[in-house]
Tab-separated table of C-alpha atoms in Angstrom:
chain	number	residue	atom	x	y	z
A	27	GLN	CA	-46.020	88.316	-23.991
A	28	VAL	CA	-47.075	85.406	-26.147
A	29	HIS	CA	-45.636	81.946	-25.518
A	30	LEU	CA	-46.102	78.901	-27.720
A	31	VAL	CA	-46.623	75.631	-25.887
A	32	GLU	CA	-45.885	72.412	-27.746
A	33	SER	CA	-46.842	68.862	-26.884
A	34	GLY	CA	-46.956	65.415	-28.443
A	35	GLY	CA	-43.299	64.509	-28.957
A	36	GLY	CA	-41.779	61.237	-27.827
A	37	LEU	CA	-40.211	57.957	-28.820
A	38	VAL	CA	-41.783	55.968	-31.627
A	39	GLN	CA	-40.737	52.983	-33.724
A	40	PRO	CA	-40.040	53.373	-37.458
A	41	GLY	CA	-43.319	53.376	-39.355
A	42	GLY	CA	-45.205	54.759	-36.399
A	43	SER	CA	-47.122	57.995	-35.981
A	44	LEU	CA	-47.092	61.034	-33.714
A	45	ARG	CA	-49.213	64.163	-33.549
A	46	LEU	CA	-47.630	67.408	-32.417
A	47	SER	CA	-49.735	70.262	-31.061
A	48	CYS	CA	-48.910	73.898	-30.475
A	49	ALA	CA	-51.027	76.557	-28.801
A	50	ALA	CA	-50.372	80.227	-28.096
A	51	SER	CA	-50.716	81.324	-24.480
A	52	ARG	CA	-52.554	84.496	-25.577
A	53	SER	CA	-54.533	85.485	-28.602
A	54	ILE	CA	-52.466	86.801	-31.486
A	55	TYR	CA	-54.093	89.822	-33.116
A	56	SER	CA	-53.632	88.682	-36.712
A	57	ILE	CA	-51.843	85.517	-37.757
A	58	ASP	CA	-49.945	85.579	-41.010
A	59	ASN	CA	-48.416	82.121	-41.128
A	60	MET	CA	-47.924	79.080	-38.885
A	61	GLY	CA	-45.406	76.297	-39.216
A	62	TRP	CA	-43.177	73.580	-37.857
A	63	TYR	CA	-39.402	73.442	-38.086
A	64	ARG	CA	-36.925	70.857	-36.847
A	65	GLN	CA	-33.306	70.619	-35.879
A	66	ALA	CA	-31.334	67.388	-35.726
A	67	PRO	CA	-28.040	67.150	-33.819
A	68	GLY	CA	-25.237	68.851	-35.704
A	69	LYS	CA	-27.564	70.223	-38.343
A	70	GLU	CA	-29.218	73.545	-39.144
A	71	ARG	CA	-32.844	74.177	-38.274
A	72	GLU	CA	-34.979	73.338	-41.300
A	73	LEU	CA	-38.529	73.975	-42.387
A	74	VAL	CA	-40.897	71.020	-42.116
A	75	ALA	CA	-44.263	72.520	-43.079
A	76	THR	CA	-46.164	75.788	-43.085
A	77	ILE	CA	-49.795	76.772	-43.371
A	78	THR	CA	-51.184	80.160	-44.393
A	79	ASN	CA	-54.708	81.381	-43.844
A	80	GLY	CA	-55.625	77.947	-42.549
A	81	ARG	CA	-55.533	76.463	-46.047
A	82	SER	CA	-52.431	76.980	-48.155
A	83	THR	CA	-49.751	74.472	-47.138
A	84	ASN	CA	-46.101	73.955	-47.954
A	85	TYR	CA	-43.971	70.903	-47.083
A	86	ALA	CA	-40.323	69.961	-47.194
A	87	ASP	CA	-39.739	67.338	-49.880
A	88	SER	CA	-38.554	64.886	-47.254
A	89	VAL	CA	-41.927	64.790	-45.481
A	90	LYS	CA	-44.395	65.162	-48.389
A	91	GLY	CA	-47.024	62.441	-48.321
A	92	ARG	CA	-46.194	61.497	-44.701
A	93	PHE	CA	-46.810	64.665	-42.662
A	94	THR	CA	-49.902	66.849	-42.561
A	95	ILE	CA	-50.061	70.336	-41.075
A	96	SER	CA	-53.307	71.869	-39.912
A	97	GLY	CA	-54.193	74.977	-37.979
A	98	ASP	CA	-56.864	77.204	-36.655
A	99	ASN	CA	-56.077	80.930	-36.746
A	100	ALA	CA	-59.022	81.766	-34.532
A	101	LYS	CA	-57.810	79.389	-31.821
A	102	ASN	CA	-54.123	80.189	-32.313
A	103	THR	CA	-53.282	76.521	-32.669
A	104	VAL	CA	-51.289	74.470	-35.140
A	105	TYR	CA	-50.818	70.724	-35.448
A	106	LEU	CA	-48.492	68.344	-37.244
A	107	GLN	CA	-49.636	64.806	-37.945
A	108	MET	CA	-46.600	62.650	-38.679
A	109	ASN	CA	-47.093	59.207	-40.199
A	110	SER	CA	-44.660	56.597	-41.544
A	111	LEU	CA	-41.910	58.029	-39.379
A	112	LYS	CA	-38.299	57.292	-40.230
A	113	PRO	CA	-35.152	57.400	-38.097
A	114	GLU	CA	-34.063	60.470	-40.083
A	115	ASP	CA	-37.094	62.341	-38.758
A	116	THR	CA	-35.463	62.310	-35.345
A	117	ALA	CA	-35.023	65.928	-34.226
A	118	VAL	CA	-36.271	68.630	-31.942
A	119	TYR	CA	-39.437	70.081	-33.503
A	120	TYR	CA	-40.262	73.759	-33.069
A	121	CYS	CA	-43.567	75.463	-33.577
A	122	ASN	CA	-43.543	78.907	-35.206
A	123	ILE	CA	-46.233	81.524	-35.604
A	124	LYS	CA	-45.759	84.802	-37.460
A	125	GLY	CA	-48.380	87.397	-36.782
A	126	TYR	CA	-49.173	90.981	-35.972
A	127	ASP	CA	-49.885	92.577	-32.621
A	128	SER	CA	-52.556	95.256	-32.173
A	129	SER	CA	-50.085	97.901	-33.390
A	130	TRP	CA	-49.578	95.921	-36.591
A	131	SER	CA	-46.019	95.167	-35.644
A	132	LEU	CA	-44.939	91.807	-37.121
A	133	LYS	CA	-43.882	89.281	-34.478
A	134	ASN	CA	-42.122	85.956	-34.889
A	135	TYR	CA	-42.987	83.515	-32.101
A	136	TRP	CA	-41.233	80.217	-31.372
A	137	GLY	CA	-42.041	77.312	-29.130
A	138	GLN	CA	-39.523	75.749	-26.777
A	139	GLY	CA	-39.179	72.598	-28.871
A	140	THR	CA	-40.321	69.029	-28.428
A	141	GLN	CA	-38.129	65.993	-28.997
A	142	VAL	CA	-39.158	63.390	-31.545
A	143	THR	CA	-37.099	60.205	-31.605
A	144	VAL	CA	-37.713	57.471	-34.150
A	145	SER	CA	-35.898	54.291	-33.199
A	146	SER	CA	-36.451	50.575	-32.813
């Protein structure tokens, strides 16, 4: 069983920065895509950023130019550097990895979530 372990959340003032990290507890046979999602109170979970093959990235319009996703397929890790944080970035952030097991069955793994609060 693969578990994703997140770290790096916390309380930060507007304009500040945080770096989220996510690591898989076991090696994933073949990673297809890694990403970060977030869910604010009373709202649906939304995509923040994804990275494919360690290079191709995609961002929500609301975070473009402020957040940077990076990842290492070989190490089963993904990061989210968040700069110029705004109160509206406050949410629980979830790590997601889509990949194949040794039977080439596609799996969709989620982390437990880490709270990010942007407030003065």
